[in-house]
Short mmCIF file of C-alpha atoms in Angstrom, two decimals:
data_model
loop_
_atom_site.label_atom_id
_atom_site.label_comp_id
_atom_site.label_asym_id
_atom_site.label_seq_id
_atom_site.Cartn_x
_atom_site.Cartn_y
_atom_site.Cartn_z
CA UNK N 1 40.46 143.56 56.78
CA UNK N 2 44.54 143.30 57.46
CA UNK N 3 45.93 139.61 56.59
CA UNK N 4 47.01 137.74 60.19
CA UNK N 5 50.31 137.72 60.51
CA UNK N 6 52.13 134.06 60.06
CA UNK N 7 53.24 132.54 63.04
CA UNK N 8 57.08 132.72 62.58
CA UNK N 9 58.75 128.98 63.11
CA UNK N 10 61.20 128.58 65.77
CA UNK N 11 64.31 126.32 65.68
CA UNK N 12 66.28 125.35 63.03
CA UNK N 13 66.22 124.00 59.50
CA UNK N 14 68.85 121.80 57.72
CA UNK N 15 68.77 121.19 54.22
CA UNK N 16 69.93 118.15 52.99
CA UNK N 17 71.37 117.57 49.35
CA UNK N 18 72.17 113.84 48.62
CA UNK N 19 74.79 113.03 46.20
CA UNK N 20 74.31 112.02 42.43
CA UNK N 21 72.67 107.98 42.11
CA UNK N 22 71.12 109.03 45.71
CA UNK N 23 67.59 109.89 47.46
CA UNK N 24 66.39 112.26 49.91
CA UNK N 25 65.09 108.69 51.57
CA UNK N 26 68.03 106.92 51.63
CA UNK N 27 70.20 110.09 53.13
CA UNK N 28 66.99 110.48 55.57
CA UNK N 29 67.78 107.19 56.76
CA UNK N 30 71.73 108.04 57.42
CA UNK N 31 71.42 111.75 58.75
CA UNK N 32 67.76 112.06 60.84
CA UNK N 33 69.01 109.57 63.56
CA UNK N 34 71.74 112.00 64.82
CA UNK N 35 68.60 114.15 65.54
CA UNK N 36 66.22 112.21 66.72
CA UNK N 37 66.47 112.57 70.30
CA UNK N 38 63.45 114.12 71.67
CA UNK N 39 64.87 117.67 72.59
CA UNK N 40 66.73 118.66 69.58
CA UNK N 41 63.78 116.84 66.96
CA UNK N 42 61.24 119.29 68.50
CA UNK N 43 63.65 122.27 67.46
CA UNK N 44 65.14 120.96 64.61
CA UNK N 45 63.84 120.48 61.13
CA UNK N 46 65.22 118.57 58.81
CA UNK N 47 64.53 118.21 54.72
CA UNK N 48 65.73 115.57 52.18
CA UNK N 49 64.87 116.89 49.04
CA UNK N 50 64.86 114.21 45.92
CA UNK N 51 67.33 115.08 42.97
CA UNK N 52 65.32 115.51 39.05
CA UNK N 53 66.59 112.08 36.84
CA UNK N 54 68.23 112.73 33.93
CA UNK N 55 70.46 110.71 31.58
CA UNK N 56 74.35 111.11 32.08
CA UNK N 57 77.60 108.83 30.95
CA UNK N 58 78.04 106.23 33.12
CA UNK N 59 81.31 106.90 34.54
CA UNK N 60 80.88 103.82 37.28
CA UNK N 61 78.70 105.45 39.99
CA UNK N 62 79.52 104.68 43.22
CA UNK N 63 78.99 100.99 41.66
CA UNK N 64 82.17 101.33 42.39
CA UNK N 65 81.17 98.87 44.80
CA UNK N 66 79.76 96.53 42.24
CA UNK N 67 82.59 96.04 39.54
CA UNK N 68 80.32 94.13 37.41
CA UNK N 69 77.53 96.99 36.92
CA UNK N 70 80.32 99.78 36.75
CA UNK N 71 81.09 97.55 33.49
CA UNK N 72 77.84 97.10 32.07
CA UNK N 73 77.13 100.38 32.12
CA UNK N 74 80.75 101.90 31.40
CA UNK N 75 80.53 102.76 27.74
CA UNK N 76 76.45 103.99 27.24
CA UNK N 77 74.38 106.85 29.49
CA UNK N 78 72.28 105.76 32.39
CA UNK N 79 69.51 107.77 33.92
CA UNK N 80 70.45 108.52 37.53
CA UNK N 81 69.29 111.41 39.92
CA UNK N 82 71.65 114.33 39.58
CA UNK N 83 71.43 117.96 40.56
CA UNK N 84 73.46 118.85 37.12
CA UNK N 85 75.59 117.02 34.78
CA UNK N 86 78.59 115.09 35.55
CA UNK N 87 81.40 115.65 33.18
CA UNK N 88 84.20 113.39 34.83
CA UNK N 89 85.18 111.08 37.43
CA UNK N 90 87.15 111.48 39.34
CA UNK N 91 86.03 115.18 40.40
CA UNK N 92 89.47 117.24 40.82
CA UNK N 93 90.56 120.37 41.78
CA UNK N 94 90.33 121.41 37.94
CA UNK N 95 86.85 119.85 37.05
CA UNK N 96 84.97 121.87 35.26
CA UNK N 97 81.12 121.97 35.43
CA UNK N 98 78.69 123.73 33.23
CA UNK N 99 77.69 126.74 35.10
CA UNK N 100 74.07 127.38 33.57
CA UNK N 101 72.96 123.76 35.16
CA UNK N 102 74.84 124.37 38.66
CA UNK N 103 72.75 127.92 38.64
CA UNK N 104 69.64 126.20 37.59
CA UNK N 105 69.76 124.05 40.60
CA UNK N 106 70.96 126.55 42.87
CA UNK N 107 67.84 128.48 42.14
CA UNK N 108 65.47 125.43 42.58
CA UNK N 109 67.68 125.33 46.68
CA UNK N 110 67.02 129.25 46.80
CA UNK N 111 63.32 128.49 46.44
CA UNK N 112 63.60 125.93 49.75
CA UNK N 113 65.50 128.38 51.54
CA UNK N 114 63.20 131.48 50.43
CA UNK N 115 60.34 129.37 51.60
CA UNK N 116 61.40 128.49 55.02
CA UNK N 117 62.21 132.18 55.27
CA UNK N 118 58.41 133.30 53.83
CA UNK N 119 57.04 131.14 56.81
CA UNK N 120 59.24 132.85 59.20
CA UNK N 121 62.52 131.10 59.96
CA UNK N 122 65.32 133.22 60.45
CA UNK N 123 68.00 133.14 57.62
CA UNK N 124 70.58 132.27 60.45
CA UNK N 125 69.00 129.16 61.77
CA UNK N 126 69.24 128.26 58.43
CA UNK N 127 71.69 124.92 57.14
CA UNK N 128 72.53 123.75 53.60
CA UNK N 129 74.15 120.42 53.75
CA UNK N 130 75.00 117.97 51.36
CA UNK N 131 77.31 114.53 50.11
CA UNK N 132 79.33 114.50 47.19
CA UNK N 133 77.58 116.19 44.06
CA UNK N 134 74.96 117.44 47.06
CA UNK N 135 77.81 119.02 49.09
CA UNK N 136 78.89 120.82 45.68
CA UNK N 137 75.39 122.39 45.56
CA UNK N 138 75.37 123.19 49.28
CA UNK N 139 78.00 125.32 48.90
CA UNK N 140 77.25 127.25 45.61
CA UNK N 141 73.50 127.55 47.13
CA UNK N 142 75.34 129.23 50.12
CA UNK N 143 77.62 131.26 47.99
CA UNK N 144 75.03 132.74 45.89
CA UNK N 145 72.15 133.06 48.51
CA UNK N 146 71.90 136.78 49.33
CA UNK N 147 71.64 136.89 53.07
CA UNK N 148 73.91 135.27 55.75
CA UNK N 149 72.57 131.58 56.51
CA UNK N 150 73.28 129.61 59.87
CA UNK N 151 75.95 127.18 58.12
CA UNK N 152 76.89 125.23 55.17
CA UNK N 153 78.29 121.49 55.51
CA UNK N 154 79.98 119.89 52.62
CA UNK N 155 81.01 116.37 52.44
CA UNK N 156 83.09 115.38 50.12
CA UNK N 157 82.28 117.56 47.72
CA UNK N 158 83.97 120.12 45.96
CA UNK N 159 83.01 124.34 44.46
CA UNK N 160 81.25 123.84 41.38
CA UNK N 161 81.54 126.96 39.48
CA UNK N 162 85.32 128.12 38.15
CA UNK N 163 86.25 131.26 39.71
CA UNK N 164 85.04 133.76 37.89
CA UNK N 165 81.86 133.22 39.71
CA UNK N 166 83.48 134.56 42.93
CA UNK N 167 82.12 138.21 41.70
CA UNK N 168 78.58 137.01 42.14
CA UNK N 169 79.53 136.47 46.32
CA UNK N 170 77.42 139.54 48.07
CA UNK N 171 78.99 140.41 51.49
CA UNK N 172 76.26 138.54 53.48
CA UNK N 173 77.13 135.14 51.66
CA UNK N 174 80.72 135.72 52.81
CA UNK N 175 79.49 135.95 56.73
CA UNK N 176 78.29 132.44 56.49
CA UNK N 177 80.21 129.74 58.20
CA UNK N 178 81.49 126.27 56.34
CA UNK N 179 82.46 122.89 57.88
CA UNK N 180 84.15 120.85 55.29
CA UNK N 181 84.79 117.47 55.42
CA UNK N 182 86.89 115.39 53.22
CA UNK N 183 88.58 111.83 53.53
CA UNK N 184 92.13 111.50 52.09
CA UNK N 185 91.21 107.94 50.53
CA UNK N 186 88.26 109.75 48.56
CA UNK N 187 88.64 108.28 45.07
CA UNK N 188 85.65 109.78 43.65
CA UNK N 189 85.85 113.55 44.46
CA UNK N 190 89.59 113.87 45.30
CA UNK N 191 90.94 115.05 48.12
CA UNK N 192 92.47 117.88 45.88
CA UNK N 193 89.02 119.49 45.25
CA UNK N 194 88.02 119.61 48.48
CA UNK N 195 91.51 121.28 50.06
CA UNK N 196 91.24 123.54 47.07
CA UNK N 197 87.56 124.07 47.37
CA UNK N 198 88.20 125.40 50.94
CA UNK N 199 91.27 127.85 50.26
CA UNK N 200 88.77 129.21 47.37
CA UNK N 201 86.18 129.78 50.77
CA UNK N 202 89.24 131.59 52.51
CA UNK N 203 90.15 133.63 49.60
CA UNK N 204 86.95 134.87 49.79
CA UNK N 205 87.27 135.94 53.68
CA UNK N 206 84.70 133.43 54.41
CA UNK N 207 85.30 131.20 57.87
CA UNK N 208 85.97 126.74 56.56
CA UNK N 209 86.37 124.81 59.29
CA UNK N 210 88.51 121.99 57.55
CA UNK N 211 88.48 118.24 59.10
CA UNK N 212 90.48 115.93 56.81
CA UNK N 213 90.66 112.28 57.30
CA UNK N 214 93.28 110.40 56.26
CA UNK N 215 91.98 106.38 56.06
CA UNK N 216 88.32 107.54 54.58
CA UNK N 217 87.01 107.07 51.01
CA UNK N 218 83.82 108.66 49.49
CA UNK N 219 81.63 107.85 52.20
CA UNK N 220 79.73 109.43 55.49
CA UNK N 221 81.24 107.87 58.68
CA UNK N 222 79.89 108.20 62.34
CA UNK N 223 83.13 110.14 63.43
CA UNK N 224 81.82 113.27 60.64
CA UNK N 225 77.81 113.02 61.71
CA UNK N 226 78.75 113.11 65.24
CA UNK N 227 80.69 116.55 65.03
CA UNK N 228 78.28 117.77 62.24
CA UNK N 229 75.41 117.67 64.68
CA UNK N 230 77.34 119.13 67.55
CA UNK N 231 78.14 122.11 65.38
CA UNK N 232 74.59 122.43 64.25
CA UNK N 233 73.49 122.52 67.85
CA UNK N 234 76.12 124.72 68.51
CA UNK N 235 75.10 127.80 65.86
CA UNK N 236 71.28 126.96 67.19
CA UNK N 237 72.36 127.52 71.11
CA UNK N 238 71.72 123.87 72.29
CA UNK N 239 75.06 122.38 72.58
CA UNK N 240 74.25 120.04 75.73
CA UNK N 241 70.52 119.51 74.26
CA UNK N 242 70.87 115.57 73.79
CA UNK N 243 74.15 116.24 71.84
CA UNK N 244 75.76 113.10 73.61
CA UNK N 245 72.68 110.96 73.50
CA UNK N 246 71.67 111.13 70.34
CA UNK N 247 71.51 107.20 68.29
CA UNK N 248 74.76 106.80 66.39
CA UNK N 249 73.41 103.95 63.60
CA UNK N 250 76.13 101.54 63.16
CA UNK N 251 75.26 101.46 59.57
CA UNK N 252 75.94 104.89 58.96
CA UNK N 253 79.89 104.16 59.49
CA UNK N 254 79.78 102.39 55.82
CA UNK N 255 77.42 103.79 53.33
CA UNK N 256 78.84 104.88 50.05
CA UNK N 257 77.22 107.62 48.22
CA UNK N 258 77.02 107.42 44.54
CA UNK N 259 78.81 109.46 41.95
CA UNK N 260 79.93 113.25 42.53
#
């Protein structure tokens, strides 16, 4: 007897990647109110995936708010979530990661992805987003992911892998549209590696939609989650589907995210 076919899922899927320090919950909490409304939440899926712990140096996680910790902790490793190591702060346009941990955790996003796909969501209604160290694996995920996706969004993050990993792009990757956004202010992942992190895109062919900021640190602001959601609804065909009326949490306009 033939297996019944799956019921394919309709609407789209975003993929959130928190930054190092963080918590699917906590970015849950700043990121699922701009899709709440009842119109897009029925269409929209959203997933806030929990970083692995692991011990890395201390370089003063965004405890750059609390000066006091960032000194307790300074000179000895602390066990933090992190997609892959952290091997300086501040992140800059010539950080150097090691490779064999960014691929690991690409694969583990590549699983997500595949998944949604298995169950029948289209590749292009597809998202990888992420903060910081998140956005960093956002992209590379995106880069390295086979097929064409709906979108990548990177905030403040940067492209992991040096460029010899360029050669690993296939053709579909390069079809799949970026929004980048990075404050000037950013003293954690400079604003260096994210300009440079977006020409890399456009050497590449690939389309990076840049929006700088000039006042913001290393930090999600209202202003960015507005336009991200519009440009999500956008790429799924529901621009004016409760794009205006969707909550805008005041508390969203100052949460820090932790290290790169």
């Amino acid at each position: 007897m033939a297996a019944t076919a799956e019921s394919p899922s309709t609407g789209g899927f975003v993929l959130w990647l928190h930054g190092s320090g963080g918590s699917g919950d906590e970015s849950r909490a700043q990121v699922a109110p701009y899709f709440s409304d009842p119109g897009v939440a029925s269409s929209v899926r959203l997933s806030f995936p929990t970083a692995p712990t692991s011990f890395i140096p201390c370089y003063g996680c965004d405890l750059l708010c609390c000066f006091a910790l960032w000194l307790l902790c300074k000179a000895r490793d602390v066990v933090i979530t992190a997609w892959f190591g952290i091997s300086e702060v501040p992140i800059t346009a010539k950080t150097v990661r090691d490779e064999k941990e960014v691929l690991k955790a690409v694969e583990y996003v590549h699983e997500l992805i595949d998944k949604e796909v298995a169950a029948g969501t289209s590749p292009s209604n597809i998202f990888v987003c992420g903060m910081s160290q998140g956005g960093a694996l956002a992209i590379a995920s995106a880069l390295l992911y086979p097929k064409t996706l709906g979108g990548c969004a990177v905030f403040s993050g940067s492209v992991p892998p040096n460029k010899s990993f360029a050669d690993k792009v296939s053709p579909e990757a390069r079809k799949t549209p970026v929004l980048w956004f990075h404050g000037m202010a950013d003293g954690v992942v400079l604003f260096e590696a994210g300009h440079a992190g977006c020409a890399f895109l456009e050497e590449l062919g690939m389309s990076c939609e840049f929006k700088a900021y000039p006042t913001l640190g290393h930090s999600l602001v209202d202003e960015e989650l507005q336009y991200f959601q519009q440009w999500i609804l956008i790429r799924l065909g529901m621009a004016a589907s409760g794009a205006a009326e969707t909550a805008r949490p005041s508390s969203s306009s100052n949460h820090n995210d932790h290290l790169q």
